[in-house]
Amino acid sequence: MEARILVLEGDGIGPEVVSQAVRVLEFLSATSGIDFKIDYALVGGSAIDATASPLPEETLKAACGADAILLGAVGGDKWDSLPTEKRPERGLLGLRSELGLFANLRPAVLYSALASASSLKPSRVEGLDILIVRELTGGIYFGEPRGIKEIDGCRTGFNTYIYNELEIDRIARVAFEAARKRNKHLCSVDKANVLEVTALWREVVTQTAADYPDVELSHMYVDNAAMQLVRFPRQFDVIVTGNMFGDILSDAAAMLTGSLGMLPSASLDISGKGMYEPVHGSAPDIAGQDVANPLATILSVAMMLRYTFGEKKVAHAVEEAVEQVLAAGMRTQDILPAENSASFQRVGTRAMGSAVIQALEKQIL
Ligand code: IPM
Ligand code: MG
């Protein structure tokens, strides 16, 4: 099988973590019978520097032609003073929207070796396995009108929080299907006590549930969901929510697993074509130092293998390899516990990538 992958390294630690994930792809190309053809293009701040646009036409064209996209991270202080529509983040949002990547899957899984790196007590997070399904091409991120203008002599900023029932039903179905393959619990998160748009959200999700009688649906207000995530996170199986709530809750869920550096994500269109990226940002403060954790990006490759290419076994092998290097005590600085650090092997970005490939070699060769 031939698979065309477009790699968008982006900014900050993006190029470093992506290059380790590309090594994994190259290893799999040589060993698993999938022939990955890898192309590169610019997005975000690096694209602004080279072309004055965060999402050059050429990049969008290449993205449309690829079978899957692997993205690092975008953004950095250097571009922080640019107006919203010219910022690096626009590149990412433009890709999501132009490619119709409405379904964002963010699994928060605790690797048992990392229980002590969680910000919660190990007893609270042991066995944690949550999937956040975040709507990605609508809601307040994209609603119009939006802007900052003078109203009655006073500068006023405004955005529009909007969802129609088709968008809600579409993402709800992705979440119900996912719950069906897991523990059959779906919690829909909204703010239906205050916002009409999410009152509609709750109504539509409840209607859609009629087609999934085997899945148990519950609803939760977002403030409560934030609290429950840090109080008793194991109560959740699949969470479905809108764009902004999903952005916020997925960062909180990430921390439960030990580090934002561990969380992969998939953003899928209606046909399953997808863009895969770590949930973490570009972390400009540690860029270029070979200390960033590449595991979230490597795990994003596993998601790509599973969701876009249907290669469950190879995907599982990559996840297993990650588990093994953690069990062997390898830690990048973000997952190195403060106490007892002598019993772990502190490694850099590249060494972590090499360790994963070695663990893969043992399984595959
Ligand atoms: C994410 C990020 C993005 C978002 C930013 C970089 C635009 O925080 O993917 O979670 O808000 O969606
Ligand atoms: Mg975010």
Short mmCIF file of C-alpha atoms and ligand atoms in Angstrom, two decimals:
data_model
loop_
_atom_site.label_atom_id
_atom_site.label_comp_id
_atom_site.label_asym_id
_atom_site.label_seq_id
_atom_site.Cartn_x
_atom_site.Cartn_y
_atom_site.Cartn_z
CA MET A 1 0.00 0.00 0.00
CA GLU A 2 1.18 3.50 -0.78
CA ALA A 3 0.39 6.29 1.67
CA ARG A 4 1.05 9.94 0.92
CA ILE A 5 1.79 11.86 4.10
CA LEU A 6 2.12 15.62 4.20
CA VAL A 7 4.35 16.71 7.07
CA LEU A 8 3.85 20.19 8.49
CA GLU A 9 6.51 20.75 11.10
CA GLY A 10 5.32 24.18 12.17
CA ASP A 11 7.08 26.22 14.84
CA GLY A 12 8.92 25.94 18.15
CA ILE A 13 9.43 22.30 19.13
CA GLY A 14 7.29 21.24 16.12
CA PRO A 15 10.24 20.31 13.84
CA GLU A 16 12.03 18.35 16.61
CA VAL A 17 9.10 16.23 17.72
CA VAL A 18 7.89 15.69 14.16
CA SER A 19 11.30 14.48 13.00
CA GLN A 20 11.15 11.65 15.58
CA ALA A 21 7.68 10.69 14.35
CA VAL A 22 8.98 10.74 10.77
CA ARG A 23 11.78 8.34 11.81
CA VAL A 24 9.05 6.00 13.06
CA LEU A 25 7.21 6.31 9.73
CA GLU A 26 10.43 5.62 7.83
CA PHE A 27 11.10 2.57 9.97
CA LEU A 28 7.57 1.30 9.29
CA SER A 29 7.99 2.03 5.59
CA ALA A 30 10.98 -0.28 5.52
CA THR A 31 9.38 -3.03 7.60
CA SER A 32 5.58 -3.10 7.49
CA GLY A 33 4.67 -3.15 3.80
CA ILE A 34 3.18 0.35 3.83
CA ASP A 35 5.10 2.62 1.51
CA PHE A 36 4.97 6.07 3.13
CA LYS A 37 5.69 8.86 0.66
CA ILE A 38 6.57 11.88 2.76
CA ASP A 39 6.27 15.49 1.60
CA TYR A 40 6.86 18.68 3.54
CA ALA A 41 5.14 22.08 3.51
CA LEU A 42 5.04 25.21 5.62
CA VAL A 43 2.36 26.29 8.08
CA GLY A 44 2.07 28.79 10.94
CA GLY A 45 4.85 31.17 11.91
CA SER A 46 7.47 29.59 9.66
CA ALA A 47 5.05 30.02 6.73
CA ILE A 48 4.47 33.66 7.72
CA ASP A 49 8.22 34.28 7.70
CA ALA A 50 8.66 32.67 4.27
CA THR A 51 5.46 33.74 2.49
CA ALA A 52 3.62 36.29 4.68
CA SER A 53 0.72 33.83 5.03
CA PRO A 54 0.15 31.30 7.85
CA LEU A 55 -1.47 28.93 5.35
CA PRO A 56 0.08 29.35 1.89
CA GLU A 57 -2.02 28.21 -1.09
CA GLU A 58 0.65 25.63 -1.89
CA THR A 59 0.34 24.05 1.56
CA LEU A 60 -3.43 23.83 1.31
CA LYS A 61 -3.12 22.20 -2.12
CA ALA A 62 -0.61 19.66 -0.84
CA ALA A 63 -2.85 18.96 2.17
CA CYS A 64 -5.84 18.30 -0.09
CA GLY A 65 -3.78 15.86 -2.16
CA ALA A 66 -2.34 13.89 0.79
CA ASP A 67 -3.89 10.81 2.38
CA ALA A 68 -3.01 12.09 5.83
CA ILE A 69 -1.28 15.06 7.43
CA LEU A 70 1.16 15.02 10.32
CA LEU A 71 1.49 18.36 12.07
CA GLY A 72 3.84 19.53 14.83
CA ALA A 73 2.67 22.73 16.46
CA VAL A 74 2.23 26.37 15.47
CA GLY A 75 2.79 29.72 17.13
CA GLY A 76 5.34 31.57 19.22
CA ASP A 77 6.10 34.91 20.88
CA LYS A 78 7.63 36.19 17.68
CA TRP A 79 4.23 36.41 15.98
CA ASP A 80 2.14 37.32 19.06
CA SER A 81 1.64 40.94 18.07
CA LEU A 82 0.09 40.12 14.69
CA PRO A 83 -3.66 40.67 14.27
CA THR A 84 -5.83 37.55 14.82
CA GLU A 85 -6.37 36.80 11.12
CA LYS A 86 -2.63 36.85 10.39
CA ARG A 87 -1.43 34.81 13.36
CA PRO A 88 0.18 31.35 13.02
CA GLU A 89 -2.90 29.75 14.65
CA ARG A 90 -4.90 30.84 11.60
CA GLY A 91 -2.91 28.34 9.56
CA LEU A 92 -4.08 25.50 11.76
CA LEU A 93 -7.68 26.71 11.95
CA GLY A 94 -7.69 27.25 8.16
CA LEU A 95 -6.54 23.66 7.56
CA ARG A 96 -9.20 22.26 9.90
CA SER A 97 -11.91 24.28 8.26
CA GLU A 98 -10.83 23.98 4.58
CA LEU A 99 -10.39 20.22 4.89
CA GLY A 100 -13.64 19.75 6.82
CA LEU A 101 -11.86 18.09 9.77
CA PHE A 102 -14.84 18.42 12.09
CA ALA A 103 -14.16 15.49 14.41
CA ASN A 104 -11.26 15.87 16.81
CA LEU A 105 -10.41 12.79 18.85
CA ARG A 106 -8.24 13.38 21.90
CA PRO A 107 -7.61 10.26 23.95
CA ALA A 108 -6.26 10.81 27.46
CA VAL A 109 -4.77 7.51 28.52
CA LEU A 110 -2.63 6.99 31.57
CA TYR A 111 0.38 4.78 30.97
CA SER A 112 0.78 2.95 34.26
CA ALA A 113 4.49 3.78 34.34
CA LEU A 114 3.54 7.47 34.47
CA ALA A 115 1.01 7.37 37.32
CA SER A 116 3.40 9.26 39.58
CA ALA A 117 3.88 12.04 36.99
CA SER A 118 0.18 12.95 37.08
CA SER A 119 -0.84 16.08 38.94
CA LEU A 120 -3.39 13.91 40.77
CA LYS A 121 -2.67 11.12 43.23
CA PRO A 122 -1.89 7.82 41.46
CA SER A 123 -4.95 6.22 43.08
CA ARG A 124 -7.20 8.74 41.30
CA VAL A 125 -5.76 8.23 37.84
CA GLU A 126 -4.80 4.58 37.70
CA GLY A 127 -6.45 2.95 34.67
CA LEU A 128 -7.57 6.31 33.30
CA ASP A 129 -8.77 6.04 29.69
CA ILE A 130 -10.90 8.93 28.43
CA LEU A 131 -11.68 9.91 24.86
CA ILE A 132 -12.62 13.53 24.27
CA VAL A 133 -14.50 14.07 21.01
CA ARG A 134 -14.25 17.77 20.25
CA GLU A 135 -16.20 19.48 17.46
CA LEU A 136 -13.49 21.26 15.47
CA THR A 137 -14.87 23.33 12.60
CA GLY A 138 -17.71 25.26 14.20
CA GLY A 139 -18.82 26.95 17.38
CA ILE A 140 -17.35 30.16 18.69
CA TYR A 141 -14.03 29.56 16.91
CA PHE A 142 -15.62 30.14 13.51
CA GLY A 143 -18.93 31.93 14.23
CA GLU A 144 -19.71 35.18 12.42
CA PRO A 145 -19.99 38.05 13.09
CA ARG A 146 -16.76 38.45 14.98
CA GLY A 147 -14.35 41.29 15.52
CA ILE A 148 -13.42 44.33 17.52
CA LYS A 149 -15.13 47.61 16.74
CA GLU A 150 -16.12 50.85 18.30
CA ILE A 151 -19.65 50.87 19.67
CA ASP A 152 -20.87 54.05 21.36
CA GLY A 153 -17.31 55.35 21.57
CA CYS A 154 -16.08 52.21 23.32
CA ARG A 155 -13.93 49.49 21.70
CA THR A 156 -15.94 46.30 21.86
CA GLY A 157 -14.89 42.75 21.06
CA PHE A 158 -17.43 40.12 20.01
CA ASN A 159 -17.68 36.55 18.76
CA THR A 160 -20.62 34.37 17.84
CA TYR A 161 -21.23 31.03 19.46
CA ILE A 162 -23.24 29.14 16.86
CA TYR A 163 -24.08 25.51 16.03
CA ASN A 164 -26.80 24.15 13.79
CA GLU A 165 -28.47 20.82 14.38
CA LEU A 166 -26.67 19.11 11.49
CA GLU A 167 -23.27 19.98 12.95
CA ILE A 168 -24.34 18.76 16.40
CA ASP A 169 -25.83 15.51 15.09
CA ARG A 170 -22.71 14.83 12.98
CA ILE A 171 -20.26 15.11 15.88
CA ALA A 172 -22.63 13.29 18.24
CA ARG A 173 -22.65 10.30 15.87
CA VAL A 174 -18.85 10.15 15.85
CA ALA A 175 -18.92 10.13 19.66
CA PHE A 176 -21.66 7.50 19.91
CA GLU A 177 -19.80 5.26 17.45
CA ALA A 178 -16.61 5.64 19.49
CA ALA A 179 -18.45 4.90 22.75
CA ARG A 180 -19.91 1.79 21.15
CA LYS A 181 -16.39 0.46 20.60
CA ARG A 182 -15.37 1.32 24.17
CA ASN A 183 -17.28 1.18 27.47
CA LYS A 184 -20.56 2.47 26.01
CA HIS A 185 -20.81 5.62 28.14
CA LEU A 186 -21.06 9.03 26.52
CA CYS A 187 -21.11 12.29 28.47
CA SER A 188 -22.15 15.35 26.49
CA VAL A 189 -20.77 18.59 27.92
CA ASP A 190 -22.59 21.90 27.48
CA LYS A 191 -23.70 25.05 29.26
CA ALA A 192 -27.39 24.52 28.56
CA ASN A 193 -28.40 26.42 31.70
CA VAL A 194 -27.13 29.67 30.22
CA LEU A 195 -26.44 29.43 26.46
CA GLU A 196 -29.21 28.72 23.94
CA VAL A 197 -26.73 27.28 21.47
CA THR A 198 -25.86 24.56 23.93
CA ALA A 199 -29.48 24.03 24.95
CA LEU A 200 -29.95 23.05 21.30
CA TRP A 201 -26.79 20.95 21.57
CA ARG A 202 -28.30 18.99 24.45
CA GLU A 203 -31.61 18.55 22.64
CA VAL A 204 -30.00 17.26 19.43
CA VAL A 205 -27.56 14.91 21.19
CA THR A 206 -30.52 13.45 23.09
CA GLN A 207 -32.40 12.89 19.81
CA THR A 208 -29.37 11.27 18.17
CA ALA A 209 -29.10 8.93 21.16
CA ALA A 210 -32.25 7.16 19.97
CA ASP A 211 -30.10 5.50 17.27
CA TYR A 212 -27.65 4.22 19.90
CA PRO A 213 -29.75 2.49 22.56
CA ASP A 214 -26.72 0.44 23.62
CA VAL A 215 -24.81 3.58 24.69
CA GLU A 216 -25.64 5.25 27.98
CA LEU A 217 -25.86 9.02 27.50
CA SER A 218 -25.43 11.61 30.25
CA HIS A 219 -25.17 15.41 30.16
CA MET A 220 -22.97 17.68 32.22
CA TYR A 221 -22.44 21.43 32.44
CA VAL A 222 -18.92 22.41 31.46
CA ASP A 223 -18.00 23.94 34.83
CA ASN A 224 -19.02 20.74 36.57
CA ALA A 225 -17.15 18.69 33.94
CA ALA A 226 -13.95 20.64 34.65
CA MET A 227 -14.41 19.93 38.35
CA GLN A 228 -15.26 16.25 37.84
CA LEU A 229 -12.19 15.78 35.63
CA VAL A 230 -9.92 16.65 38.53
CA ARG A 231 -12.14 15.10 41.24
CA PHE A 232 -12.92 11.67 39.83
CA PRO A 233 -11.76 11.40 36.21
CA ARG A 234 -12.35 7.66 35.88
CA GLN A 235 -16.11 8.25 35.77
CA PHE A 236 -15.68 9.31 32.11
CA ASP A 237 -15.49 7.07 29.06
CA VAL A 238 -16.22 9.27 26.03
CA ILE A 239 -16.89 13.01 26.33
CA VAL A 240 -18.42 14.94 23.42
CA THR A 241 -18.40 18.71 23.38
CA GLY A 242 -18.07 21.83 21.25
CA ASN A 243 -14.93 23.47 19.96
CA MET A 244 -14.04 25.81 22.82
CA PHE A 245 -15.06 23.60 25.74
CA GLY A 246 -13.18 20.75 24.07
CA ASP A 247 -10.05 22.87 23.77
CA ILE A 248 -10.11 23.66 27.47
CA LEU A 249 -11.15 20.27 28.84
CA SER A 250 -8.61 18.39 26.72
CA ASP A 251 -5.73 20.36 28.25
CA ALA A 252 -7.02 19.49 31.72
CA ALA A 253 -7.43 15.83 30.77
CA ALA A 254 -3.92 15.82 29.32
CA MET A 255 -2.39 16.87 32.61
CA LEU A 256 -4.08 13.94 34.36
CA THR A 257 -1.97 11.61 32.26
CA GLY A 258 1.27 13.11 33.49
CA SER A 259 2.14 15.58 30.79
CA LEU A 260 0.70 17.49 27.89
CA GLY A 261 3.67 15.95 26.06
CA MET A 262 1.91 12.56 25.99
CA LEU A 263 -1.36 13.37 24.23
CA PRO A 264 -1.95 12.65 20.53
CA SER A 265 -4.94 13.73 18.49
CA ALA A 266 -6.72 12.97 15.26
CA SER A 267 -8.85 15.44 13.32
CA LEU A 268 -11.04 13.62 10.84
CA ASP A 269 -13.34 14.53 7.99
CA ILE A 270 -16.46 12.66 7.07
CA SER A 271 -14.51 10.06 5.07
CA GLY A 272 -11.87 9.37 7.74
CA LYS A 273 -9.11 11.37 6.08
CA GLY A 274 -7.25 13.13 8.80
CA MET A 275 -4.71 15.45 10.25
CA TYR A 276 -2.73 14.09 13.20
CA GLU A 277 -1.01 16.26 15.76
CA PRO A 278 0.10 16.35 19.38
CA VAL A 279 -2.29 18.26 21.65
CA HIS A 280 0.58 20.32 23.07
CA GLY A 281 1.68 23.63 21.65
CA SER A 282 4.94 24.87 20.16
CA ALA A 283 6.66 25.50 23.54
CA PRO A 284 9.10 28.10 22.17
CA ASP A 285 10.85 28.29 25.57
CA ILE A 286 12.33 24.80 25.12
CA ALA A 287 12.62 24.74 21.32
CA GLY A 288 15.90 23.65 19.75
CA GLN A 289 17.27 22.14 22.98
CA ASP A 290 16.53 18.46 22.30
CA VAL A 291 14.43 18.22 25.49
CA ALA A 292 10.86 18.17 24.14
CA ASN A 293 8.84 14.98 24.51
CA PRO A 294 8.21 13.42 21.06
CA LEU A 295 5.80 10.75 22.36
CA ALA A 296 2.57 12.67 21.68
CA THR A 297 3.63 13.06 18.04
CA ILE A 298 4.70 9.43 17.77
CA LEU A 299 1.36 8.39 19.28
CA SER A 300 -0.32 10.63 16.69
CA VAL A 301 1.32 8.44 14.04
CA ALA A 302 -0.31 5.44 15.74
CA MET A 303 -3.68 7.18 15.48
CA MET A 304 -3.00 7.86 11.79
CA LEU A 305 -2.25 4.20 11.18
CA ARG A 306 -5.45 3.20 12.93
CA TYR A 307 -7.95 5.78 11.67
CA THR A 308 -6.83 6.70 8.16
CA PHE A 309 -5.07 3.51 7.08
CA GLY A 310 -6.97 0.89 9.10
CA GLU A 311 -3.63 -0.65 10.20
CA LYS A 312 -4.67 -1.65 13.71
CA LYS A 313 -1.83 -4.06 14.30
CA VAL A 314 0.91 -1.65 13.32
CA ALA A 315 -0.79 1.11 15.32
CA HIS A 316 -0.85 -1.14 18.34
CA ALA A 317 2.83 -1.99 17.86
CA VAL A 318 3.72 1.71 18.01
CA GLU A 319 1.66 2.18 21.19
CA GLU A 320 3.25 -0.89 22.71
CA ALA A 321 6.71 0.43 21.89
CA VAL A 322 5.90 3.69 23.70
CA GLU A 323 4.64 1.75 26.69
CA GLN A 324 7.83 -0.31 26.76
CA VAL A 325 10.21 2.64 26.73
CA LEU A 326 8.26 4.19 29.59
CA ALA A 327 8.29 0.92 31.51
CA ALA A 328 12.05 0.73 30.93
CA GLY A 329 12.36 4.03 32.80
CA MET A 330 13.12 6.43 29.93
CA ARG A 331 11.85 9.91 30.66
CA THR A 332 12.04 13.26 28.93
CA GLN A 333 12.20 16.10 31.43
CA ASP A 334 8.45 16.82 31.38
CA ILE A 335 7.62 13.33 32.70
CA LEU A 336 10.59 12.92 35.01
CA PRO A 337 9.28 12.78 38.59
CA ALA A 338 10.82 15.24 41.03
CA GLU A 339 11.40 12.56 43.65
CA ASN A 340 13.29 9.43 42.96
CA SER A 341 14.58 10.75 39.64
CA ALA A 342 17.77 8.67 39.94
CA SER A 343 15.81 5.52 39.16
CA PHE A 344 14.90 6.87 35.71
CA GLN A 345 16.94 7.50 32.62
CA ARG A 346 16.60 11.09 31.53
CA VAL A 347 16.69 11.31 27.74
CA GLY A 348 16.35 13.99 25.10
CA THR A 349 13.98 14.20 22.14
CA ARG A 350 16.13 12.26 19.71
CA ALA A 351 17.13 9.55 22.18
CA MET A 352 13.47 9.01 23.04
CA GLY A 353 12.71 8.59 19.33
CA SER A 354 15.56 6.07 19.00
CA ALA A 355 14.31 4.12 22.02
CA VAL A 356 10.82 3.81 20.50
CA ILE A 357 12.29 2.59 17.21
CA GLN A 358 14.43 0.03 19.03
CA ALA A 359 11.38 -1.24 20.90
CA LEU A 360 9.54 -1.44 17.57
CA GLU A 361 12.40 -3.38 16.01
CA LYS A 362 12.05 -6.00 18.71
CA GLN A 363 8.37 -6.42 17.95
CA ILE A 364 8.35 -6.19 14.18
CA LEU A 365 11.67 -7.57 12.92
C1 IPM B 1 -5.45 23.06 20.18
C2 IPM B 1 -4.82 24.41 20.20
C3 IPM B 1 -5.44 25.26 19.09
C4 IPM B 1 -6.91 25.40 19.38
C5 IPM B 1 -4.77 26.63 18.87
C6 IPM B 1 -3.29 26.51 18.64
C7 IPM B 1 -5.43 27.40 17.76
O1 IPM B 1 -4.94 25.00 21.46
O2 IPM B 1 -5.39 22.38 19.13
O3 IPM B 1 -5.99 22.65 21.21
O4 IPM B 1 -7.32 26.29 20.13
O5 IPM B 1 -7.68 24.61 18.85
MG MG B 2 -5.71 23.68 22.96
#
